[in-house]
Coordinates of C-alpha atoms in Angstrom, one line a residue:
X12 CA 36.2 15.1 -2.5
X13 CA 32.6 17.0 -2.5
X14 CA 30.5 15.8 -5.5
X15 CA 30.4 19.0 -7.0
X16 CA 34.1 18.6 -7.0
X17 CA 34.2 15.9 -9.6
X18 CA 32.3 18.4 -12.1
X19 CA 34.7 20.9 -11.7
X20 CA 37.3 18.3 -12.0
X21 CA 36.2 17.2 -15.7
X22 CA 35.9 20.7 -16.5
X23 CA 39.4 21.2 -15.9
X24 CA 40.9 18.0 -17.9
X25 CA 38.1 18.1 -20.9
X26 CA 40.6 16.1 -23.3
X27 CA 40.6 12.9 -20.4
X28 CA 36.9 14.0 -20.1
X29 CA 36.3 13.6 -23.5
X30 CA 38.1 10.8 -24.3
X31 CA 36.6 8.7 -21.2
X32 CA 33.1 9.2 -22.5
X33 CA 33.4 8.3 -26.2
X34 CA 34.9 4.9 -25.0
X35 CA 32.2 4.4 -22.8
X36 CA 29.6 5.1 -25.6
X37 CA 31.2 3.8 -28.1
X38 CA 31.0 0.2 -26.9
X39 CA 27.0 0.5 -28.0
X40 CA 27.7 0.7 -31.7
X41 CA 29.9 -2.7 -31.0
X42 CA 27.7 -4.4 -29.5
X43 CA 25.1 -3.8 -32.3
X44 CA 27.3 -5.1 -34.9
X45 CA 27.9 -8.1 -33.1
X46 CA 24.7 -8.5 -32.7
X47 CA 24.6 -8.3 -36.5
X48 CA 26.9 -11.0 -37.0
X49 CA 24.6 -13.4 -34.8
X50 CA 21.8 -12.6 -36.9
X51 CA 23.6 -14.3 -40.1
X52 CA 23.7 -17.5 -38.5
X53 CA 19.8 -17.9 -38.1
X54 CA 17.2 -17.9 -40.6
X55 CA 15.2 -15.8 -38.3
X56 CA 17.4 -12.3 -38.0
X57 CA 14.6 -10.3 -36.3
X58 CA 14.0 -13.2 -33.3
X59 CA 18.7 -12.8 -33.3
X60 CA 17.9 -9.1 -32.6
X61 CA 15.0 -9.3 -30.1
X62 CA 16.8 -12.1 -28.0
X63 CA 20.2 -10.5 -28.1
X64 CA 19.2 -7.4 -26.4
X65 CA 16.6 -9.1 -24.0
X66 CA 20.0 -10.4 -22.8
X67 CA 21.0 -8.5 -19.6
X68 CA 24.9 -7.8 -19.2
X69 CA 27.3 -7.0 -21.9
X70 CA 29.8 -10.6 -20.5
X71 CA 26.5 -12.7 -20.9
X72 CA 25.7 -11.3 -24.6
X73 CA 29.3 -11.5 -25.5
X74 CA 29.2 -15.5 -24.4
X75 CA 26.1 -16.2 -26.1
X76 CA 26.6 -14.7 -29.2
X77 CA 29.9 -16.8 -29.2
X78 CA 27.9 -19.8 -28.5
X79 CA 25.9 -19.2 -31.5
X80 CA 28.5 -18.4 -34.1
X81 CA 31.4 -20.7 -32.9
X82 CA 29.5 -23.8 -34.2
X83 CA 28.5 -21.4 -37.5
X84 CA 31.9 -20.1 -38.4
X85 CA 33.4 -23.1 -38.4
X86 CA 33.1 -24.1 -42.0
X87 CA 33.3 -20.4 -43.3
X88 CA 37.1 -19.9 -43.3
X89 CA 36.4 -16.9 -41.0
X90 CA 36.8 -18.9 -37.2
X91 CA 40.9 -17.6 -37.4
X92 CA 39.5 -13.8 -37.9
X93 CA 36.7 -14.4 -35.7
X94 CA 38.7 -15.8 -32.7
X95 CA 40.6 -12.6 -32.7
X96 CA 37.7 -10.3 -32.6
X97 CA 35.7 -11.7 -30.0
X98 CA 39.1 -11.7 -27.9
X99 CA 39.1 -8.1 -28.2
X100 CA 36.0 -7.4 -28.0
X101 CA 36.5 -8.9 -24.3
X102 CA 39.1 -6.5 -23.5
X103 CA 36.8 -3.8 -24.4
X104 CA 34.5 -4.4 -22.0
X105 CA 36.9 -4.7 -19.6
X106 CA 38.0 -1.2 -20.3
X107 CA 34.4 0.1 -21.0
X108 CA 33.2 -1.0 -17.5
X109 CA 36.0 0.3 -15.9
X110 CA 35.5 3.6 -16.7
X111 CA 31.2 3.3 -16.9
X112 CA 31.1 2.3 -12.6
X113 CA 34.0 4.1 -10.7
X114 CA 34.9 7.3 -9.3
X115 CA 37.7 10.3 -10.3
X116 CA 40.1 12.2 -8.7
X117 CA 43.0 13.8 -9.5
X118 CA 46.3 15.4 -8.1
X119 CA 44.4 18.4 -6.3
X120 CA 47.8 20.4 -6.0
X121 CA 47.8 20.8 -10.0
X122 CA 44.4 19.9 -11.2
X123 CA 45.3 19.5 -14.6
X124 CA 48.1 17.9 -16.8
X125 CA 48.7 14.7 -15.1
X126 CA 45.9 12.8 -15.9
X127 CA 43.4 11.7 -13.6
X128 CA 43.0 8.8 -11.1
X129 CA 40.0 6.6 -11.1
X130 CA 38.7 3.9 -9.4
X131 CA 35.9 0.9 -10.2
X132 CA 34.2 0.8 -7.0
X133 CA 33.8 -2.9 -7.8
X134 CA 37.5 -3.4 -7.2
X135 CA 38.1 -3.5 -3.3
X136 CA 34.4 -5.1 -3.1
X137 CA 35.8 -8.3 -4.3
X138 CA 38.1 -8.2 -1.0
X139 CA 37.3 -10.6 1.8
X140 CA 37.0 -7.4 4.4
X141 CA 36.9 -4.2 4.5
X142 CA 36.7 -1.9 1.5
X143 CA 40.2 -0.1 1.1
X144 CA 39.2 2.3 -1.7
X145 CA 42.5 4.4 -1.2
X146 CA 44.6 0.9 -2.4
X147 CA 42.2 0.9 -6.0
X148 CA 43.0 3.9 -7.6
X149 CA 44.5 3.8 -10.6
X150 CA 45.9 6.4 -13.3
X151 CA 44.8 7.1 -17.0
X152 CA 46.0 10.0 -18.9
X153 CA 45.6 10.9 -22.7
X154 CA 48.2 8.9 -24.4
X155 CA 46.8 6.1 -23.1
X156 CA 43.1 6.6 -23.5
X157 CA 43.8 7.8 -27.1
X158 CA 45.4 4.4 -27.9
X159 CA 42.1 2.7 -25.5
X160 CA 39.9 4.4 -28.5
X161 CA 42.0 3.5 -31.4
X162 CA 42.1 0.0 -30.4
X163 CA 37.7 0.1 -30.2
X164 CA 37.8 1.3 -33.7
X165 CA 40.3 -1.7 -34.4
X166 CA 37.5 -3.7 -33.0
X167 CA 34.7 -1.9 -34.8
X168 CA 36.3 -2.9 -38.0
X169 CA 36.7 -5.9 -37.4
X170 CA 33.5 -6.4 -36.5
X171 CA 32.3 -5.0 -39.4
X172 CA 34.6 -6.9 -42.0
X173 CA 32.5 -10.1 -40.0
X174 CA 29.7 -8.6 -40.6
X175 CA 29.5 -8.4 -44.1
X176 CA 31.3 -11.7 -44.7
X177 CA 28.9 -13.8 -42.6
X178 CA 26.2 -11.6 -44.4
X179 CA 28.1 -12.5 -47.8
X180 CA 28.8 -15.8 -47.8
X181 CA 28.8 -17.8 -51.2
X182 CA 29.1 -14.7 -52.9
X183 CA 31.7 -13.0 -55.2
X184 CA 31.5 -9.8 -54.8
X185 CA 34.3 -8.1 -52.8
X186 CA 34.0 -7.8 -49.0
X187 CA 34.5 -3.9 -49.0
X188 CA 35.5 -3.8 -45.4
X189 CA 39.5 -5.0 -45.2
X190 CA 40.2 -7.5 -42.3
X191 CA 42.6 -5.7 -40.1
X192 CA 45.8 -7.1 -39.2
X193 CA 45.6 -8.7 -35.1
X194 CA 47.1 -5.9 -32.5
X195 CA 48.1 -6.4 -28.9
X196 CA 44.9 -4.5 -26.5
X197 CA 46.6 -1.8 -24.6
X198 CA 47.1 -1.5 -21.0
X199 CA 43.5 -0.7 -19.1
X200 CA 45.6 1.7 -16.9
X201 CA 48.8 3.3 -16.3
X202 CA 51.8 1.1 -14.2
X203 CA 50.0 1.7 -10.2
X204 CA 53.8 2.1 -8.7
X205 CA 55.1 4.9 -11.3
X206 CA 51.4 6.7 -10.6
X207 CA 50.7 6.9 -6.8
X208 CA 47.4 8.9 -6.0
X209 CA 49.4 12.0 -4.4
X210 CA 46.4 12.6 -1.4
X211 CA 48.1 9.1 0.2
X212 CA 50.0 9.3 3.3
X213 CA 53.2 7.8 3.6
X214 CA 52.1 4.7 5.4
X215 CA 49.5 4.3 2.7
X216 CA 51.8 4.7 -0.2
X217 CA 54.1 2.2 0.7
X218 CA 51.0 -0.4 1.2
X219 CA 49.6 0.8 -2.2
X220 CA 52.7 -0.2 -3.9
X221 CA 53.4 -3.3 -1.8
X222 CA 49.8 -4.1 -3.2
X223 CA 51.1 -2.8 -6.8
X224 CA 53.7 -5.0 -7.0
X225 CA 52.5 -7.8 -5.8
X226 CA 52.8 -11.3 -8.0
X227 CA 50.0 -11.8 -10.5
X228 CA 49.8 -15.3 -9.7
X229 CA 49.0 -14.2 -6.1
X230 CA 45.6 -12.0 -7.6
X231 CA 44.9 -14.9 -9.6
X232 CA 44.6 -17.6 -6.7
X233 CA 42.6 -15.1 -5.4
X234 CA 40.0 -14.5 -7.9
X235 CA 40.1 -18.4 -8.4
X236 CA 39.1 -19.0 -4.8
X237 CA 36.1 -16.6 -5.3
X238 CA 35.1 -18.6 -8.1
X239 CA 32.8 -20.8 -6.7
X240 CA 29.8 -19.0 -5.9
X241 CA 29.6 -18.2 -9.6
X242 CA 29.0 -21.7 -11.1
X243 CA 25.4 -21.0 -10.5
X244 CA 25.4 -18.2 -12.7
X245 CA 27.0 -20.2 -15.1
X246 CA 24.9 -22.6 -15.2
X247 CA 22.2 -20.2 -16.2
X248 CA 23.8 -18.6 -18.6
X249 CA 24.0 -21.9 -20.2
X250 CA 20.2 -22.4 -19.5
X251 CA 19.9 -19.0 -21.5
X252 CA 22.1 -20.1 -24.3
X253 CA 20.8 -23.7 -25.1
X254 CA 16.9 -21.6 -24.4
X255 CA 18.2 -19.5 -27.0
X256 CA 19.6 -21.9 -29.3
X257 CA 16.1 -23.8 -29.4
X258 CA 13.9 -20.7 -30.0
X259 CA 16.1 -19.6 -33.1
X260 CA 16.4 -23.2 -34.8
X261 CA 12.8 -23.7 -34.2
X262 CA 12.4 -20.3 -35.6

């Protein structure tokens, strides 16, 4: 599809459009607040700020913000509540990045009312060889992206219920943000083998749902055999967070 194509393509499903892009930006505003909730655990809140966002990737933020409050929360009758947000707050990303590095199409005989097909570009890069991009495509439409956004405001207030109690510890004054109840985090895309992109030929749909239903044990022993080359950047991470640590009890 011509880049101009993708344009017109937006134009012509504004709702998916729409929707797309206020999860995307929306993850911003969690970040901050749980960036807020590290700030309560140090004496110094301005040095939790300044080393939180000198933090490059939203995974390593996430990880060393939980380093810093797991030991923190612990004795504040919040760690239940907490565990549950930070779990979500996972999937989030997962969804946010998703839609923030891949590419659209959508069924070119219709244009409009189907959804649209995207794909995260990072997806058949992780493959030993090759780069099938036509097997990574994978469908969103408006129910689903509509329950994707309600479940990032779930996540925004419970962020800001931890917000205010880490901020409001010892205290009797009413938190006046209610914890919300736990909810399952919806699906990051439509089922791949009841939504196959319509531009495949018939050789390539059949691999694309030989590839859709294939065991998820099998793409986990996968991912786990790429594992390796990552301890490294564990192992700085973990440099960061103990670096991190030090500078805000020293603080």
């Amino acid at each position: 599809m011509p880049i101009g194509k993708a344009f017109d393509l937006f134009d012509d499903n504004p709702e998916e459009a729409s929707l797309a892009g206020r999860i995307i930006l929306t993850y911003g505003q969690m970040e901050f607040l749980l960036a807020g909730c590290v700030s309560h655990t140090t004496p110094d809140p301005t040095s939790a700020f300044r080393i939180f966002y000198r933090i490059i990737g939203e995974t390593a933020r996430i990880e060393i913000a939980d380093a810093l409050i797991q030991p923190w929360v612990q004795d504040k009758e919040l760690a239940g509540h907490y565990g549950l947000v930070i779990g979500a707050l996972r999937e989030c990303v997962q969804i946010r990045n998703q839609f923030a590095h891949c590419g659209w199409r959508t069924d070119e005989a219709t244009h409009t009312g189907t959804g649209l097909f995207f794909v995260n570009f990072s997806d058949p890069a992780e493959a030993p060889l090759g780069f099938k991009l036509n097997m990574a495509w994978r469908h969103i439409d408006v129910p689903l992206l509509i329950e994707q956004l309600d479940y990032f405001g779930y996540v925004i207030a419970g962020l800001l219920y931890l917000s205010r109690a880490f901020g409001w510890t010892g205290t009797k004054e009413p938190n006046p943000f209610p914890a919300p109840k736990a909810r399952r985090p919806p699906r990051r895309y439509n089922s791949p083998d009841l939504h196959i992109p319509p531009w495949l030929d018939e050789d390539q749909k059949r691999q694309y749902l030989e590839l859709a239903g294939a065991p998820k044990s099998a793409s986990h022993s996968r991912k786990s055999k790429s594992k390796p080359p990552q301890v490294s950047k564990r192992q700085r991470r973990q440099q960061r967070i103990a670096q991190a640590t030090k500078k805000m009890k020293t603080s």
